[in-house]
Structures are given as C-alpha cells and as structure tokens.
mmCIF file of C-alpha atoms in Angstrom:
data_model
loop_
_atom_site.group_PDB
_atom_site.id
_atom_site.type_symbol
_atom_site.label_atom_id
_atom_site.label_comp_id
_atom_site.label_asym_id
_atom_site.label_seq_id
_atom_site.Cartn_x
_atom_site.Cartn_y
_atom_site.Cartn_z
ATOM 1 C CA UNK A 1 22.762 44.066 32.168
ATOM 2 C CA UNK A 2 20.441 46.897 33.183
ATOM 3 C CA UNK A 3 22.080 50.200 34.106
ATOM 4 C CA UNK A 4 20.763 52.986 36.300
ATOM 5 C CA UNK A 5 22.473 56.388 36.685
ATOM 6 C CA UNK A 6 23.633 57.271 40.159
ATOM 7 C CA UNK A 7 22.952 60.608 41.830
ATOM 8 C CA UNK A 8 26.683 61.288 41.535
ATOM 9 C CA UNK A 9 26.463 60.970 37.743
ATOM 10 C CA UNK A 10 23.473 63.263 37.586
ATOM 11 C CA UNK A 11 25.289 65.869 39.682
ATOM 12 C CA UNK A 12 28.813 65.305 38.165
ATOM 13 C CA UNK A 13 22.426 27.006 66.696
ATOM 14 C CA UNK A 14 22.852 27.515 70.647
ATOM 15 C CA UNK A 15 26.467 28.109 71.506
ATOM 16 C CA UNK A 16 27.460 27.513 67.874
ATOM 17 C CA UNK A 17 30.540 29.429 66.779
ATOM 18 C CA UNK A 18 31.779 30.571 63.376
ATOM 19 C CA UNK A 19 35.412 31.673 63.422
ATOM 20 C CA UNK A 20 37.111 33.615 60.670
ATOM 21 C CA UNK A 21 40.582 32.108 60.637
ATOM 22 C CA UNK A 22 39.891 31.719 56.916
ATOM 23 C CA UNK A 23 37.064 34.229 56.586
ATOM 24 C CA UNK A 24 34.517 33.386 53.873
ATOM 25 C CA UNK A 25 34.205 35.709 50.906
ATOM 26 C CA UNK A 26 31.088 37.887 50.949
ATOM 27 C CA UNK A 27 29.210 38.105 47.651
ATOM 28 C CA UNK A 28 26.490 40.764 47.476
ATOM 29 C CA UNK A 29 24.143 40.402 44.505
ATOM 30 C CA UNK A 30 22.161 43.523 43.646
ATOM 31 C CA UNK A 31 19.152 42.259 41.738
ATOM 32 C CA UNK A 32 15.509 42.935 40.912
ATOM 33 C CA UNK A 33 12.485 40.829 40.005
ATOM 34 C CA UNK A 34 11.662 43.522 37.443
ATOM 35 C CA UNK A 35 14.956 43.131 35.553
ATOM 36 C CA UNK A 36 14.988 40.728 32.594
ATOM 37 C CA UNK A 37 18.789 40.361 32.866
ATOM 38 C CA UNK A 38 18.697 39.160 36.474
ATOM 39 C CA UNK A 39 17.307 35.574 36.442
ATOM 40 C CA UNK A 40 20.632 33.942 35.418
ATOM 41 C CA UNK A 41 22.420 35.725 38.275
ATOM 42 C CA UNK A 42 19.623 34.815 40.714
ATOM 43 C CA UNK A 43 19.999 31.169 39.678
ATOM 44 C CA UNK A 44 23.784 31.334 40.035
ATOM 45 C CA UNK A 45 23.465 32.697 43.572
ATOM 46 C CA UNK A 46 21.825 29.376 44.527
ATOM 47 C CA UNK A 47 25.096 27.668 43.584
ATOM 48 C CA UNK A 48 27.229 30.152 45.502
ATOM 49 C CA UNK A 49 24.950 29.762 48.532
ATOM 50 C CA UNK A 50 25.934 26.084 48.789
ATOM 51 C CA UNK A 51 29.612 26.900 49.321
ATOM 52 C CA UNK A 52 31.126 27.013 52.791
ATOM 53 C CA UNK A 53 33.798 29.503 51.693
ATOM 54 C CA UNK A 54 31.259 32.043 50.408
ATOM 55 C CA UNK A 55 28.553 34.083 52.124
ATOM 56 C CA UNK A 56 26.070 34.758 49.329
ATOM 57 C CA UNK A 57 23.556 37.561 49.886
ATOM 58 C CA UNK A 58 20.803 38.829 47.589
ATOM 59 C CA UNK A 59 19.944 42.513 47.995
ATOM 60 C CA UNK A 60 16.859 43.417 45.961
ATOM 61 C CA UNK A 61 16.787 47.028 44.774
ATOM 62 C CA UNK A 62 13.702 49.113 44.062
ATOM 63 C CA UNK A 63 14.695 51.330 41.140
ATOM 64 C CA UNK A 64 13.175 49.022 38.500
ATOM 65 C CA UNK A 65 9.787 48.845 40.249
ATOM 66 C CA UNK A 66 8.402 51.567 37.989
ATOM 67 C CA UNK A 67 8.519 49.412 34.841
ATOM 68 C CA UNK A 68 5.551 47.241 35.803
ATOM 69 C CA UNK A 69 6.418 44.926 38.703
ATOM 70 C CA UNK A 70 7.169 45.880 42.298
ATOM 71 C CA UNK A 71 9.848 43.558 43.651
ATOM 72 C CA UNK A 72 8.371 42.039 46.811
ATOM 73 C CA UNK A 73 11.818 41.856 48.461
ATOM 74 C CA UNK A 74 13.102 45.270 47.394
ATOM 75 C CA UNK A 75 14.220 47.901 49.887
ATOM 76 C CA UNK A 76 15.426 51.461 49.346
ATOM 77 C CA UNK A 77 18.092 50.627 51.941
ATOM 78 C CA UNK A 78 19.661 48.148 49.524
ATOM 79 C CA UNK A 79 19.461 50.634 46.667
ATOM 80 C CA UNK A 80 21.249 53.145 48.897
ATOM 81 C CA UNK A 81 23.941 50.581 49.717
ATOM 82 C CA UNK A 82 24.582 49.971 46.034
ATOM 83 C CA UNK A 83 24.794 53.703 45.372
ATOM 84 C CA UNK A 84 27.229 54.046 48.272
ATOM 85 C CA UNK A 85 29.485 51.443 46.659
ATOM 86 C CA UNK A 86 29.283 53.418 43.409
ATOM 87 C CA UNK A 87 30.292 56.585 45.211
ATOM 88 C CA UNK A 88 33.178 54.815 46.958
ATOM 89 C CA UNK A 89 34.524 53.518 43.635
ATOM 90 C CA UNK A 90 33.813 56.738 41.668
ATOM 91 C CA UNK A 91 31.417 54.840 39.378
ATOM 92 C CA UNK A 92 28.869 56.924 37.461
ATOM 93 C CA UNK A 93 26.118 54.312 37.403
ATOM 94 C CA UNK A 94 24.735 51.238 39.099
ATOM 95 C CA UNK A 95 23.237 48.223 37.378
ATOM 96 C CA UNK A 96 21.580 44.878 37.845
ATOM 97 C CA UNK A 97 22.651 42.162 38.189
ATOM 98 C CA UNK A 98 25.765 43.388 39.948
ATOM 99 C CA UNK A 99 27.871 41.324 42.338
ATOM 100 C CA UNK A 100 30.265 43.042 44.719
ATOM 101 C CA UNK A 101 32.899 40.713 46.118
ATOM 102 C CA UNK A 102 34.174 41.445 49.643
ATOM 103 C CA UNK A 103 33.244 45.100 49.158
ATOM 104 C CA UNK A 104 36.036 45.462 46.603
ATOM 105 C CA UNK A 105 35.520 43.863 43.200
ATOM 106 C CA UNK A 106 32.484 44.589 41.028
ATOM 107 C CA UNK A 107 31.353 41.963 38.526
ATOM 108 C CA UNK A 108 28.316 41.371 36.321
ATOM 109 C CA UNK A 109 26.457 38.702 38.304
ATOM 110 C CA UNK A 110 25.509 36.591 35.305
ATOM 111 C CA UNK A 111 29.158 35.890 34.370
ATOM 112 C CA UNK A 112 30.231 32.928 36.545
ATOM 113 C CA UNK A 113 33.806 32.762 35.265
ATOM 114 C CA UNK A 114 34.461 36.381 36.206
ATOM 115 C CA UNK A 115 32.668 35.969 39.528
ATOM 116 C CA UNK A 116 34.746 32.925 40.448
ATOM 117 C CA UNK A 117 37.958 34.687 39.459
ATOM 118 C CA UNK A 118 37.040 37.562 41.786
ATOM 119 C CA UNK A 119 36.172 35.172 44.612
ATOM 120 C CA UNK A 120 39.456 33.289 44.256
ATOM 121 C CA UNK A 121 41.401 36.559 44.200
ATOM 122 C CA UNK A 122 39.790 37.543 47.495
ATOM 123 C CA UNK A 123 40.356 34.100 49.023
ATOM 124 C CA UNK A 124 44.068 34.454 48.300
ATOM 125 C CA UNK A 125 44.306 37.546 50.509
ATOM 126 C CA UNK A 126 45.074 37.322 54.205
ATOM 127 C CA UNK A 127 42.306 38.173 56.679
ATOM 128 C CA UNK A 128 43.264 41.272 58.696
ATOM 129 C CA UNK A 129 41.065 40.424 61.690
ATOM 130 C CA UNK A 130 40.173 37.390 63.779
ATOM 131 C CA UNK A 131 36.392 37.248 64.116
ATOM 132 C CA UNK A 132 34.186 34.813 65.990
ATOM 133 C CA UNK A 133 30.401 34.777 66.321
ATOM 134 C CA UNK A 134 28.496 32.636 68.826
ATOM 135 C CA UNK A 135 24.733 32.199 69.027
ATOM 136 C CA UNK A 136 23.182 32.151 72.494
ATOM 137 C CA UNK A 137 19.425 31.786 72.271
ATOM 138 C CA UNK A 138 18.037 34.996 70.786
ATOM 139 C CA UNK A 139 21.405 36.768 70.862
ATOM 140 C CA UNK A 140 24.810 36.562 69.223
ATOM 141 C CA UNK A 141 28.170 37.234 70.839
ATOM 142 C CA UNK A 142 30.649 38.912 68.493
ATOM 143 C CA UNK A 143 34.370 39.012 69.293
ATOM 144 C CA UNK A 144 37.227 40.245 67.152
ATOM 145 C CA UNK A 145 40.867 41.296 67.222
ATOM 146 C CA UNK A 146 42.775 43.163 64.551
ATOM 147 C CA UNK A 147 46.409 43.602 63.577
ATOM 148 C CA UNK A 148 46.570 47.369 63.943
ATOM 149 C CA UNK A 149 43.941 50.092 64.010
ATOM 150 C CA UNK A 150 41.307 51.095 61.511
ATOM 151 C CA UNK A 151 37.825 52.511 61.105
ATOM 152 C CA UNK A 152 35.441 49.588 60.892
ATOM 153 C CA UNK A 153 31.671 49.182 60.773
ATOM 154 C CA UNK A 154 30.159 46.064 62.386
ATOM 155 C CA UNK A 155 26.992 44.905 60.619
ATOM 156 C CA UNK A 156 24.378 42.275 61.439
ATOM 157 C CA UNK A 157 22.556 40.753 58.470
ATOM 158 C CA UNK A 158 19.559 38.398 58.449
ATOM 159 C CA UNK A 159 18.286 36.574 55.371
ATOM 160 C CA UNK A 160 15.560 34.184 54.214
ATOM 161 C CA UNK A 161 17.243 31.053 52.798
ATOM 162 C CA UNK A 162 14.895 30.573 49.832
ATOM 163 C CA UNK A 163 11.567 31.741 48.477
ATOM 164 C CA UNK A 164 9.676 31.324 45.211
ATOM 165 C CA UNK A 165 7.800 34.178 43.522
ATOM 166 C CA UNK A 166 5.374 34.279 40.612
ATOM 167 C CA UNK A 167 6.104 37.449 38.660
ATOM 168 C CA UNK A 168 2.851 38.578 37.082
ATOM 169 C CA UNK A 169 3.822 41.840 35.378
ATOM 170 C CA UNK A 170 6.800 43.649 33.936
ATOM 171 C CA UNK A 171 9.738 42.270 31.969
ATOM 172 C CA UNK A 172 9.589 38.857 33.665
ATOM 173 C CA UNK A 173 5.808 38.485 33.552
ATOM 174 C CA UNK A 174 4.504 34.916 33.544
ATOM 175 C CA UNK A 175 7.617 33.370 35.088
ATOM 176 C CA UNK A 176 8.207 31.764 38.461
ATOM 177 C CA UNK A 177 11.615 32.237 40.065
ATOM 178 C CA UNK A 178 13.327 30.802 43.118
ATOM 179 C CA UNK A 179 15.478 33.263 45.044
ATOM 180 C CA UNK A 180 18.268 32.332 47.466
ATOM 181 C CA UNK A 181 19.600 34.073 50.591
ATOM 182 C CA UNK A 182 17.206 37.030 50.385
ATOM 183 C CA UNK A 183 18.394 39.737 52.762
ATOM 184 C CA UNK A 184 15.566 41.026 54.941
ATOM 185 C CA UNK A 185 17.543 43.210 57.356
ATOM 186 C CA UNK A 186 20.953 44.857 57.382
ATOM 187 C CA UNK A 187 21.835 46.770 60.544
ATOM 188 C CA UNK A 188 24.930 48.601 61.705
ATOM 189 C CA UNK A 189 25.431 47.500 65.302
ATOM 190 C CA UNK A 190 28.772 49.081 66.119
ATOM 191 C CA UNK A 191 31.830 51.073 65.120
ATOM 192 C CA UNK A 192 35.289 49.726 65.926
ATOM 193 C CA UNK A 193 38.757 51.264 65.921
ATOM 194 C CA UNK A 194 40.514 47.925 65.500
ATOM 195 C CA UNK A 195 42.745 48.604 68.514
ATOM 196 C CA UNK A 196 40.843 47.392 71.569
ATOM 197 C CA UNK A 197 39.272 43.941 71.367
ATOM 198 C CA UNK A 198 35.737 43.994 69.970
ATOM 199 C CA UNK A 199 32.994 42.510 72.150
ATOM 200 C CA UNK A 200 29.348 42.970 71.151
ATOM 201 C CA UNK A 201 26.225 41.140 72.279
ATOM 202 C CA UNK A 202 23.434 41.732 69.780
ATOM 203 C CA UNK A 203 19.813 40.639 69.518
ATOM 204 C CA UNK A 204 19.183 38.053 66.793
ATOM 205 C CA UNK A 205 15.761 36.570 67.471
ATOM 206 C CA UNK A 206 14.112 33.992 65.229
ATOM 207 C CA UNK A 207 15.393 31.172 63.085
ATOM 208 C CA UNK A 208 16.783 33.129 60.116
ATOM 209 C CA UNK A 209 20.517 32.721 59.554
ATOM 210 C CA UNK A 210 22.830 35.341 61.036
ATOM 211 C CA UNK A 211 25.710 37.019 59.211
ATOM 212 C CA UNK A 212 28.186 39.384 60.834
ATOM 213 C CA UNK A 213 30.258 41.571 58.527
ATOM 214 C CA UNK A 214 33.135 43.819 59.571
ATOM 215 C CA UNK A 215 33.869 46.363 56.868
ATOM 216 C CA UNK A 216 36.009 49.444 56.500
ATOM 217 C CA UNK A 217 33.863 52.541 56.871
ATOM 218 C CA UNK A 218 32.255 54.243 53.853
ATOM 219 C CA UNK A 219 31.671 50.970 51.997
ATOM 220 C CA UNK A 220 35.303 49.967 51.927
ATOM 221 C CA UNK A 221 36.722 46.428 51.842
ATOM 222 C CA UNK A 222 35.129 43.712 53.967
ATOM 223 C CA UNK A 223 37.838 42.567 56.370
ATOM 224 C CA UNK A 224 36.004 39.786 58.171
ATOM 225 C CA UNK A 225 32.725 37.885 58.018
ATOM 226 C CA UNK A 226 31.048 34.970 59.748
ATOM 227 C CA UNK A 227 27.751 33.164 59.266
ATOM 228 C CA UNK A 228 25.530 31.067 61.516
ATOM 229 C CA UNK A 229 22.883 29.133 59.585
#
C-alpha cells in the first residue's frame, strides 16, 4: 500500500432502462500505473466488473507520476475526489490502491476478503431512493424518488471497459497491465433536495457505458446508482 499525505494532514442501448430497486454497490478504486502495490487491485477490479450487483470504477490518480511514469489515465479530478473522501472521513492521508465502497467504507483494494465483506455489508442496507436511467440515442433520462428530503448530488460517469498499457518506466517498468472500467469523465449534472421527483435529461454521446450516481453532498454515502453498458 502506498500512502500520500493529504492537504488536511499537512495543515492539521436505445430505450434501455436500469432501475435501482436493488441498487448495485459502487466500488471506486483509486489506483496508479506508477504504484507497485496496485497491480493486484487492478486485476481484482476485473473480477468485480463482471458482477451485476457491483458497479466497479477505476479512478487513476496523478500523485505518483513524479516517480518515473506518468499514468496515461490519471486525472487531477480523481485525485481531488479521493482527497475529498479523506476530508469527509477526517483521514490524514490517502493511498493506493484504495477502494471506497458506496462512498462509505474504505478498504485496501488488494484485499479481496475485506472488499467483499464491505460490499456485502452495503448490499444488506435498504436503498433510500428509487432510481431509473433510460438511454435514448445520445441522451439519458434520469428519474428518481426519495423517502424524505436530503441534499444529493447527481453525477454522470463514463468509462472505457478495458485497455492494456505497457509501462516502460517507474516502479512497474517492463510490465504490461490490463485495466478495467477506466473512468474517463465524472460530471455533476444536478443537485436534488430529495423532495420533488427528480427528472433530468443529460447528454451521453458515444458508445461508452453510462453510470448515474446519486450521492449525499460533500462526498457522503452513495444512495442510488444505475449503469447502462
């Protein structure tokens, strides 16, 4: 496991529908091609990506780029998201490979037994919202209802299903790795109070899968998710 101090520590399918009657569990893997501890977690994400009850997402961070290899999928946006989770949980550092389960449980991504225990714990919880997502050409229709109010962020995520990379420098130099469900965009498309019904039509051009995530504001728990592959 590779650790990185946070700033806080330093300063103190046309007309296809996915419904969330039993919302899948969202697993976010924070990883880096420059981290020697990450390949086992990257490989494990392939297995999680095959499950219908899990939405597996790889977010490549950029803070290990300085040690010899620039991760070709890395984005400072994903680094910022990981730091925001750290702030929300009062953690003093971030690390790779880290998996965050439904925005709530944090697990070392190369420990499958712990990851599965966290997934099962989240699956046992009731889903507080009813969410459906329908694809209509280059758009998606998002509809949701909640049991009571809240402060929710509606997010649209696109990912590349799989890609292979030859790492030529850094800690993993000379190795070829296959990466699964590589996030290439993560956009906030709405804010919702959980009282009125949610109805959003969003652009989702291209063939990449679509994931919609409804999450409590400030990187709180994920309360609903749906995926169209």
